[in-house]
Coordinates of C-alpha atoms and ligand atoms in Angstrom, one line a residue:
M1 CA 102.1 -142.8 7.9
H2 CA 105.7 -144.1 8.3
I3 CA 105.9 -142.8 12.0
W4 CA 102.6 -144.5 12.8
R5 CA 103.7 -147.8 11.7
K6 CA 106.9 -147.4 13.8
E7 CA 104.6 -146.5 16.8
I8 CA 102.4 -149.5 16.3
R9 CA 105.6 -151.6 15.8
I10 CA 107.0 -150.6 19.2
A11 CA 103.7 -151.3 20.9
L12 CA 103.5 -154.7 19.3
I13 CA 107.0 -155.5 20.5
G14 CA 106.2 -154.4 23.9
F15 CA 103.1 -156.5 23.9
W16 CA 105.1 -159.5 22.6
V17 CA 107.7 -159.2 25.5
V18 CA 105.0 -158.8 28.0
A19 CA 103.3 -161.9 26.6
V20 CA 106.4 -163.9 26.6
V21 CA 107.6 -162.9 30.0
G22 CA 104.1 -163.0 31.5
L23 CA 103.3 -166.4 30.0
S24 CA 106.7 -167.9 31.1
T25 CA 106.3 -166.6 34.7
G26 CA 102.6 -167.2 34.9
Y27 CA 101.8 -163.4 35.6
F28 CA 100.6 -162.5 32.1
W29 CA 97.7 -160.2 33.2
P30 CA 99.6 -158.2 35.9
F31 CA 102.4 -157.7 33.3
L32 CA 99.8 -156.6 30.7
L33 CA 98.1 -154.2 33.2
V34 CA 101.6 -152.7 34.0
F35 CA 102.4 -152.3 30.5
S36 CA 99.1 -150.7 29.6
W37 CA 99.6 -148.3 32.5
Y38 CA 103.1 -147.4 31.3
L39 CA 101.8 -146.4 27.9
L40 CA 99.0 -144.3 29.3
L41 CA 101.3 -142.6 31.6
R42 CA 103.8 -141.8 28.9
Q43 CA 101.1 -140.3 26.6
T44 CA 99.7 -138.3 29.7
L45 CA 103.0 -136.9 30.3
Q46 CA 103.6 -136.0 26.7
I47 CA 100.1 -134.2 26.6
N48 CA 100.9 -132.4 29.9
R49 CA 104.2 -131.1 28.5
F50 CA 102.5 -130.1 25.2
E51 CA 99.7 -128.3 26.9
K52 CA 102.1 -126.3 29.1
W53 CA 104.3 -125.4 26.2
L54 CA 101.2 -124.2 24.3
R55 CA 100.1 -122.2 27.4
D56 CA 103.4 -120.5 27.5
G57 CA 102.9 -119.3 23.9
A58 CA 104.7 -122.0 22.2
K59 CA 107.8 -120.0 22.3
G60 CA 111.4 -121.3 22.0
Q61 CA 112.4 -124.8 21.8
H62 CA 109.7 -127.4 22.2
P63 CA 110.0 -130.1 24.9
K64 CA 111.9 -133.3 24.4
A65 CA 109.7 -135.8 22.6
S66 CA 109.9 -138.9 20.4
G67 CA 107.8 -140.9 18.0
I68 CA 104.5 -139.3 17.0
W69 CA 104.9 -136.4 19.4
Q70 CA 108.2 -135.4 17.7
E71 CA 106.3 -135.4 14.4
I72 CA 103.5 -133.2 15.9
Y73 CA 106.1 -130.8 17.3
F74 CA 107.7 -130.6 13.9
H75 CA 104.4 -129.9 12.1
L76 CA 103.7 -127.1 14.5
Y77 CA 107.1 -125.8 14.2
Q78 CA 106.6 -125.7 10.4
Q79 CA 103.3 -124.0 10.7
K80 CA 104.7 -121.2 13.1
K81 CA 107.6 -120.6 10.6
T82 CA 105.1 -120.0 7.8
D83 CA 103.0 -117.9 9.9
K84 CA 106.1 -115.8 11.0
R85 CA 106.9 -115.3 7.4
R86 CA 103.4 -114.3 6.5
K87 CA 103.3 -111.9 9.3
K88 CA 106.5 -110.2 8.4
K89 CA 105.3 -109.9 4.8
L90 CA 102.0 -108.3 6.1
R91 CA 103.8 -105.9 8.5
K92 CA 106.1 -104.8 5.6
L93 CA 103.0 -104.2 3.4
I94 CA 101.1 -102.4 6.2
E95 CA 104.3 -100.2 6.8
Q96 CA 104.6 -99.4 2.9
F97 CA 100.8 -98.5 2.9
R98 CA 101.3 -96.3 6.0
L99 CA 104.2 -94.5 4.4
S100 CA 102.4 -94.0 1.1
T101 CA 99.3 -92.7 2.9
E102 CA 101.5 -90.4 5.0
A103 CA 103.0 -89.1 1.7
L104 CA 99.6 -88.4 0.3
P105 CA 98.9 -84.7 -0.3
D106 CA 95.2 -85.3 0.5
A107 CA 93.9 -85.8 3.9
A108 CA 92.7 -89.3 4.8
V109 CA 90.9 -90.3 8.0
V110 CA 89.5 -93.7 8.7
L111 CA 86.2 -93.5 10.6
N112 CA 84.3 -96.2 12.5
N113 CA 80.5 -96.5 12.6
S114 CA 80.4 -94.3 15.6
D115 CA 82.1 -91.5 13.7
E116 CA 85.1 -92.0 15.7
I117 CA 88.7 -91.6 14.2
E118 CA 90.5 -94.8 14.0
W119 CA 93.5 -93.5 12.0
A120 CA 94.6 -90.3 10.2
N121 CA 97.5 -89.4 7.9
K122 CA 100.0 -86.5 8.2
A123 CA 97.9 -84.3 5.8
A124 CA 94.9 -84.7 8.0
R125 CA 96.8 -83.2 10.8
Q126 CA 98.0 -80.4 8.5
V127 CA 94.7 -79.7 6.5
L128 CA 92.0 -80.6 9.0
G129 CA 94.0 -79.8 12.1
L130 CA 93.7 -83.1 13.6
Q131 CA 96.2 -84.2 16.4
Q132 CA 97.9 -87.3 16.8
N133 CA 95.9 -88.1 20.1
D134 CA 92.7 -87.4 18.5
N135 CA 92.2 -91.1 17.6
G136 CA 89.0 -92.3 19.2
Q137 CA 87.5 -88.7 19.1
R138 CA 84.2 -88.2 17.3
I139 CA 84.9 -86.2 14.1
P140 CA 81.7 -84.0 14.3
N141 CA 83.3 -82.7 17.6
L142 CA 86.5 -81.6 15.7
I143 CA 84.9 -80.5 12.3
R144 CA 81.8 -78.5 13.3
Y145 CA 80.7 -77.1 10.0
P146 CA 76.9 -77.8 9.6
D147 CA 77.3 -78.7 5.9
F148 CA 79.9 -81.3 6.8
I149 CA 77.8 -82.7 9.7
T150 CA 74.7 -83.0 7.5
Y151 CA 76.7 -84.8 4.9
L152 CA 78.3 -87.2 7.4
K153 CA 74.8 -88.0 8.9
S154 CA 73.2 -88.4 5.6
G155 CA 74.8 -91.7 4.7
N156 CA 74.5 -90.7 1.0
Y157 CA 78.2 -90.1 0.0
S158 CA 77.6 -90.3 -3.9
Q159 CA 78.6 -86.5 -3.9
S160 CA 81.2 -84.5 -2.0
V161 CA 80.9 -81.5 0.2
V162 CA 83.0 -78.2 0.2
I163 CA 83.9 -76.7 3.6
P164 CA 86.6 -74.3 4.7
S165 CA 89.5 -75.8 6.5
P166 CA 89.0 -75.6 10.2
L167 CA 92.7 -74.3 10.5
N168 CA 92.4 -71.6 7.8
H169 CA 89.1 -70.2 6.6
R170 CA 90.7 -69.2 3.3
V171 CA 91.6 -72.8 2.3
I172 CA 88.8 -74.7 0.6
L173 CA 88.4 -78.2 1.0
E174 CA 86.4 -80.7 -1.0
V175 CA 85.5 -83.7 1.4
R176 CA 84.4 -87.0 0.2
I177 CA 83.5 -90.1 2.3
I178 CA 83.9 -93.7 1.0
P179 CA 82.4 -96.5 3.0
Y180 CA 84.4 -99.7 2.9
G181 CA 85.0 -103.0 4.8
G182 CA 81.7 -103.3 6.6
N183 CA 81.4 -100.5 9.1
L184 CA 84.4 -98.3 8.2
R185 CA 84.5 -95.1 6.2
L186 CA 87.5 -93.3 4.6
L187 CA 87.2 -89.5 4.7
L188 CA 89.3 -87.9 2.0
A189 CA 89.9 -84.1 2.0
Q190 CA 91.5 -82.3 -0.8
D191 CA 92.6 -78.6 -1.1
V192 CA 90.5 -77.2 -3.9
T193 CA 91.2 -73.4 -3.1
Q194 CA 92.9 -72.6 -6.6
L195 CA 90.1 -74.5 -8.4
K196 CA 87.4 -72.6 -6.6
K197 CA 89.2 -69.3 -7.2
M198 CA 89.5 -70.0 -11.0
E199 CA 85.8 -71.0 -11.0
T200 CA 84.8 -67.8 -9.2
M201 CA 86.9 -65.8 -11.7
R202 CA 85.3 -67.5 -14.5
K203 CA 81.8 -66.8 -13.2
D204 CA 82.6 -63.2 -12.4
F205 CA 84.2 -62.6 -15.8
V206 CA 81.2 -64.1 -17.7
A207 CA 78.8 -62.1 -15.4
N208 CA 80.8 -58.8 -15.9
V209 CA 81.2 -59.1 -19.7
S210 CA 77.5 -59.9 -20.0
H211 CA 76.5 -57.0 -17.9
E212 CA 78.7 -54.6 -19.7
L213 CA 77.4 -55.8 -23.1
R214 CA 74.0 -55.0 -22.1
T215 CA 74.2 -51.1 -22.6
P216 CA 76.0 -51.0 -25.9
L217 CA 73.6 -53.7 -27.3
T218 CA 70.6 -51.6 -26.1
V219 CA 72.0 -48.6 -27.9
L220 CA 72.8 -50.4 -31.1
K221 CA 69.2 -51.9 -31.1
G222 CA 67.7 -48.4 -30.5
Y223 CA 69.7 -46.9 -33.5
L224 CA 68.8 -49.8 -35.7
E225 CA 65.1 -49.5 -35.2
T226 CA 65.5 -45.8 -35.9
M227 CA 67.3 -46.5 -39.1
Q228 CA 64.7 -49.2 -40.1
D229 CA 62.0 -46.4 -39.6
L230 CA 63.8 -44.2 -41.9
D231 CA 64.4 -46.8 -44.6
D232 CA 62.2 -46.0 -47.5
G233 CA 62.6 -49.5 -49.0
N234 CA 64.3 -48.2 -52.2
S235 CA 67.3 -50.3 -51.5
P236 CA 66.5 -54.0 -51.1
L237 CA 70.3 -54.5 -49.9
L238 CA 69.8 -52.0 -47.2
T239 CA 66.5 -53.5 -46.0
T240 CA 67.8 -57.0 -45.7
S241 CA 71.0 -55.8 -44.0
F242 CA 68.8 -53.9 -41.4
R243 CA 66.7 -57.0 -40.9
E244 CA 69.6 -59.2 -40.5
M245 CA 71.3 -56.8 -38.2
Q246 CA 68.3 -56.7 -36.0
S247 CA 67.9 -60.4 -35.8
Q248 CA 71.6 -60.7 -34.9
T249 CA 71.3 -58.0 -32.1
E250 CA 68.3 -59.9 -30.8
R251 CA 70.2 -63.0 -30.8
M252 CA 73.0 -61.4 -28.9
Q253 CA 70.6 -60.0 -26.3
H254 CA 69.1 -63.3 -25.7
L255 CA 72.7 -64.6 -25.3
V256 CA 73.6 -61.9 -22.8
D257 CA 70.2 -62.5 -20.8
D258 CA 70.8 -66.2 -20.7
L259 CA 74.5 -65.8 -19.6
L260 CA 73.4 -63.2 -16.8
L261 CA 70.6 -65.6 -15.7
L262 CA 73.1 -68.7 -15.5
A263 CA 75.6 -66.3 -13.5
R264 CA 72.8 -65.4 -11.1
L265 CA 71.6 -69.0 -10.6
E266 CA 75.2 -70.0 -9.9
T267 CA 75.9 -67.3 -7.3
Q268 CA 72.8 -65.9 -5.8
R269 CA 70.6 -67.7 -3.3
K270 CA 67.0 -66.4 -2.9
K271 CA 64.5 -67.4 -0.1
P272 CA 62.2 -70.1 -1.4
Q273 CA 58.5 -69.4 -1.4
C274 CA 55.5 -71.7 -1.8
I275 CA 54.9 -71.4 -5.6
N276 CA 51.5 -72.2 -7.1
V277 CA 52.8 -74.3 -10.1
P278 CA 49.3 -74.9 -11.7
S279 CA 48.7 -71.2 -12.0
L280 CA 52.4 -70.6 -13.1
L281 CA 52.2 -73.3 -15.8
S282 CA 48.8 -71.9 -17.0
Q283 CA 50.5 -68.4 -17.4
I284 CA 53.4 -69.8 -19.2
C285 CA 51.2 -72.0 -21.6
K286 CA 48.9 -69.0 -22.4
E287 CA 52.0 -66.9 -23.3
G288 CA 53.2 -69.8 -25.4
D289 CA 50.0 -70.0 -27.3
V290 CA 49.9 -66.3 -27.9
L291 CA 53.4 -66.5 -29.3
E292 CA 52.1 -69.2 -31.6
S293 CA 49.2 -67.0 -32.5
A294 CA 48.0 -69.1 -35.6
T295 CA 47.2 -72.3 -33.9
R296 CA 46.5 -73.4 -30.4
R297 CA 49.2 -76.1 -30.0
I298 CA 49.7 -76.4 -26.2
E299 CA 47.5 -78.9 -24.3
L300 CA 48.0 -78.3 -20.4
T301 CA 46.8 -81.1 -18.1
L302 CA 46.9 -80.3 -14.5
E303 CA 46.3 -83.6 -12.6
S304 CA 47.7 -82.2 -9.3
S305 CA 47.0 -78.9 -7.7
A306 CA 50.3 -79.1 -5.8
Y307 CA 52.4 -76.2 -4.9
I308 CA 56.2 -76.4 -4.3
Y309 CA 58.8 -74.6 -2.3
G310 CA 61.0 -72.7 -4.8
E311 CA 61.9 -69.6 -6.7
E312 CA 59.3 -68.4 -9.0
Q313 CA 61.4 -66.6 -11.4
D314 CA 63.8 -69.3 -11.8
L315 CA 61.1 -71.9 -12.2
R316 CA 59.4 -69.7 -14.8
S317 CA 62.6 -69.5 -16.8
A318 CA 63.1 -73.3 -16.7
F319 CA 59.5 -74.2 -17.6
S320 CA 59.5 -71.5 -20.4
N321 CA 62.5 -72.9 -21.8
L322 CA 61.1 -76.5 -21.9
L323 CA 58.0 -75.3 -23.5
S324 CA 59.7 -73.0 -26.1
N325 CA 62.0 -75.9 -27.1
A326 CA 59.0 -78.3 -27.6
L327 CA 57.4 -75.6 -29.7
K328 CA 60.6 -74.9 -31.7
Y329 CA 61.7 -78.2 -32.4
S330 CA 58.3 -79.7 -33.8
P331 CA 56.3 -78.8 -36.6
D332 CA 54.1 -75.8 -36.6
D333 CA 50.8 -77.7 -36.3
A334 CA 52.0 -80.4 -33.9
L335 CA 50.7 -80.7 -30.4
V336 CA 52.7 -80.1 -27.2
K337 CA 51.4 -81.8 -24.1
V338 CA 52.2 -80.2 -20.7
R339 CA 51.3 -82.3 -17.8
W340 CA 51.7 -81.6 -13.9
Y341 CA 51.1 -84.7 -11.8
Q342 CA 52.1 -86.3 -8.4
T343 CA 53.3 -89.9 -7.7
S344 CA 53.9 -91.3 -4.2
N345 CA 57.3 -89.7 -3.8
E346 CA 57.5 -87.1 -6.5
L347 CA 55.9 -84.1 -8.3
V348 CA 56.6 -84.2 -12.0
L349 CA 56.3 -81.8 -14.8
A350 CA 56.3 -83.4 -18.2
V351 CA 56.6 -81.4 -21.5
E352 CA 56.1 -83.8 -24.5
D353 CA 56.3 -82.8 -28.2
F354 CA 55.9 -84.9 -31.4
G355 CA 58.7 -83.2 -33.3
E356 CA 62.1 -84.2 -34.7
G357 CA 63.5 -85.8 -31.5
I358 CA 67.1 -86.0 -30.4
A359 CA 69.6 -88.8 -31.2
A360 CA 70.6 -91.0 -28.1
V361 CA 74.3 -89.8 -28.5
D362 CA 73.3 -86.2 -28.1
I363 CA 71.0 -86.6 -25.1
P364 CA 73.7 -86.7 -22.4
R365 CA 75.2 -83.5 -23.9
I366 CA 72.2 -81.1 -24.5
T367 CA 72.4 -79.7 -21.0
E368 CA 75.9 -78.4 -21.6
R369 CA 76.4 -74.8 -22.2
F370 CA 76.3 -73.8 -25.9
Y371 CA 75.6 -77.4 -27.0
R372 CA 73.3 -77.3 -29.9
V373 CA 72.3 -80.4 -32.0
E374 CA 73.1 -79.8 -35.8
H375 CA 70.2 -80.8 -37.8
K376 CA 70.8 -81.2 -41.5
R377 CA 67.2 -81.5 -42.6
R378 CA 65.7 -78.6 -40.7
K379 CA 66.1 -75.0 -41.3
K380 CA 68.1 -73.1 -38.8
V381 CA 66.2 -72.6 -35.5
A382 CA 67.3 -69.5 -33.5
G383 CA 68.7 -70.3 -30.0
T384 CA 71.6 -69.7 -27.7
G385 CA 72.3 -73.4 -26.6
L386 CA 71.9 -72.1 -23.1
G387 CA 68.2 -73.0 -22.5
L388 CA 68.8 -76.5 -21.1
A389 CA 71.7 -75.4 -19.0
I390 CA 69.4 -73.0 -17.3
V391 CA 66.9 -75.7 -16.9
K392 CA 69.4 -78.0 -15.4
H393 CA 70.7 -75.4 -12.9
V394 CA 67.3 -74.4 -11.8
L395 CA 66.3 -78.0 -11.2
V396 CA 69.5 -78.7 -9.2
R397 CA 68.7 -75.7 -7.0
H398 CA 65.2 -77.3 -6.3
D399 CA 66.7 -80.8 -5.7
A400 CA 65.1 -81.8 -8.8
T401 CA 66.3 -84.0 -11.7
L402 CA 65.8 -83.8 -15.4
E403 CA 64.7 -86.9 -17.4
V404 CA 64.9 -86.8 -21.3
V405 CA 63.1 -89.5 -23.3
S406 CA 63.5 -89.0 -27.1
E407 CA 63.4 -90.8 -30.3
L408 CA 64.4 -89.4 -33.6
G409 CA 61.7 -88.3 -35.9
K410 CA 59.1 -89.2 -33.1
G411 CA 59.4 -86.6 -30.5
S412 CA 60.8 -85.8 -27.0
C413 CA 59.4 -85.9 -23.4
F414 CA 61.3 -83.8 -20.9
R415 CA 60.3 -84.7 -17.3
C416 CA 61.2 -82.5 -14.3
H417 CA 61.2 -84.8 -11.1
F418 CA 60.7 -82.7 -7.8
P419 CA 61.1 -84.7 -4.6
I420 CA 57.9 -84.8 -2.5
R421 CA 59.6 -83.0 0.5
R422 CA 59.2 -79.8 -1.9
L423 CA 55.5 -79.9 -1.5
C424 CA 53.9 -77.0 0.3
T425 CA 50.6 -75.5 1.1
I426 CA 49.8 -71.9 1.7
Ligands
ADP1 P1 68.7 -73.8 -27.9 O1 68.9 -72.4 -27.6 O2 69.5 -74.3 -29.1 O3 67.3 -74.3 -28.0 P2 68.8 -75.6 -25.5 O4 69.9 -75.6 -24.5 O5 67.5 -75.2 -25.0 O6 69.4 -74.5 -26.7 O7 68.8 -77.0 -26.3 C1 70.0 -77.5 -26.7 C2 69.8 -78.4 -27.9 O8 69.0 -79.5 -27.6 C3 68.9 -77.7 -29.0 O9 69.9 -77.0 -29.8 C4 68.2 -78.8 -29.7 O10 69.0 -79.3 -30.7 C5 68.0 -79.8 -28.6 N1 66.7 -79.8 -28.0 C6 66.2 -79.2 -27.0 N2 64.9 -79.4 -26.8 C7 64.5 -80.2 -27.8 C8 63.2 -80.8 -28.3 N3 62.1 -80.6 -27.6 N4 63.2 -81.5 -29.4 C9 64.3 -81.7 -30.2 N5 65.6 -81.2 -29.9 C10 65.7 -80.4 -28.7

């Protein structure tokens, strides 16, 4: 404001001098014209210098100026100084970020929306075999595993994908993509070789132990049956002991069978076939009703005649487990409803009972291995705690999900949701 006042004052003084000299000599208008031209020329010159200085990148000392122009140069100089400081800070931050990502043990690669590499850290070169000059290359041309390419193309990055390292096939990598900042994606690859090794060891151990336990159990069971046949009933202690021993060996056999089934589900891949689900469900329900002998408790509703791609044996295990749970955890005379139906994008199997239900806190845990809900009121129901773990595994292998809706004291409904792409015809 102060500088503007000064400028106006100079102009007014100039005008006053022009007026005095002009009026005293009788050439007021020519003097005024010359004075106006002088002012205009002065400003044009300043603008010209200013534009030239800007065109040259506003580097170095600014041109000589006075009045308002000096003020303009001063403001620009201040602005430039702040920008310089901010740039320096940003450069330092970027350098720190670069150093920290270089030090990361996990491979990190930035991809653009054409799957081209924008940037990669040191670990990416060591683990994924990328070269410094690979920037700009498309990543599917460098990592050619079909699983990885499908994952990259899918656009659904909620899960990760496991692939061998392109440099060393014995190194297992877990690759995850994280979209960020509009069109960019960050690819992270972590060496999970040890973890996978341990997992395989655990699976092998469980499978081997379960397998080895089978024979001694069968022998034990056989001898027990013979001894029970020989029991003349004179000793009640002996009779109850035999009965208890038999029920415990049966329980152990179920455990071993379930563990073996789980081990198989985790390791083996069978060729899927087109399965007639309505017929499979009819068989399972008939078997369920036979077991329940006294009353017919199962109500099967086949609203769809759809077949699905899958593994029959595994689906049978999963559906049987759901049905036997519904029968086990509801009163002896309560109805169990089994429904097979189709929606616009899914095929659904619903098994509903009107039994004891499951508390909300237990629902997320019931598919864990060996998790059994302790129920104070009910008598002990036989089980291994592996049934729903098997169901979950089977469903995952069929790209399906399990939905559990339950209310304590009212009952439960277990729904298996199969994606419509599993639909097939023979
Ligand atoms: P289990 O051999 O004990 O039945 P599962 O894995 O099949 O093992 O089930 C885990 C637990 O979930 C069961 O112990 C039971 O408490 C609960 N559960 C499963 N299905 C039902 C159901 N239909 N109603 C009530 N509780 C259930």
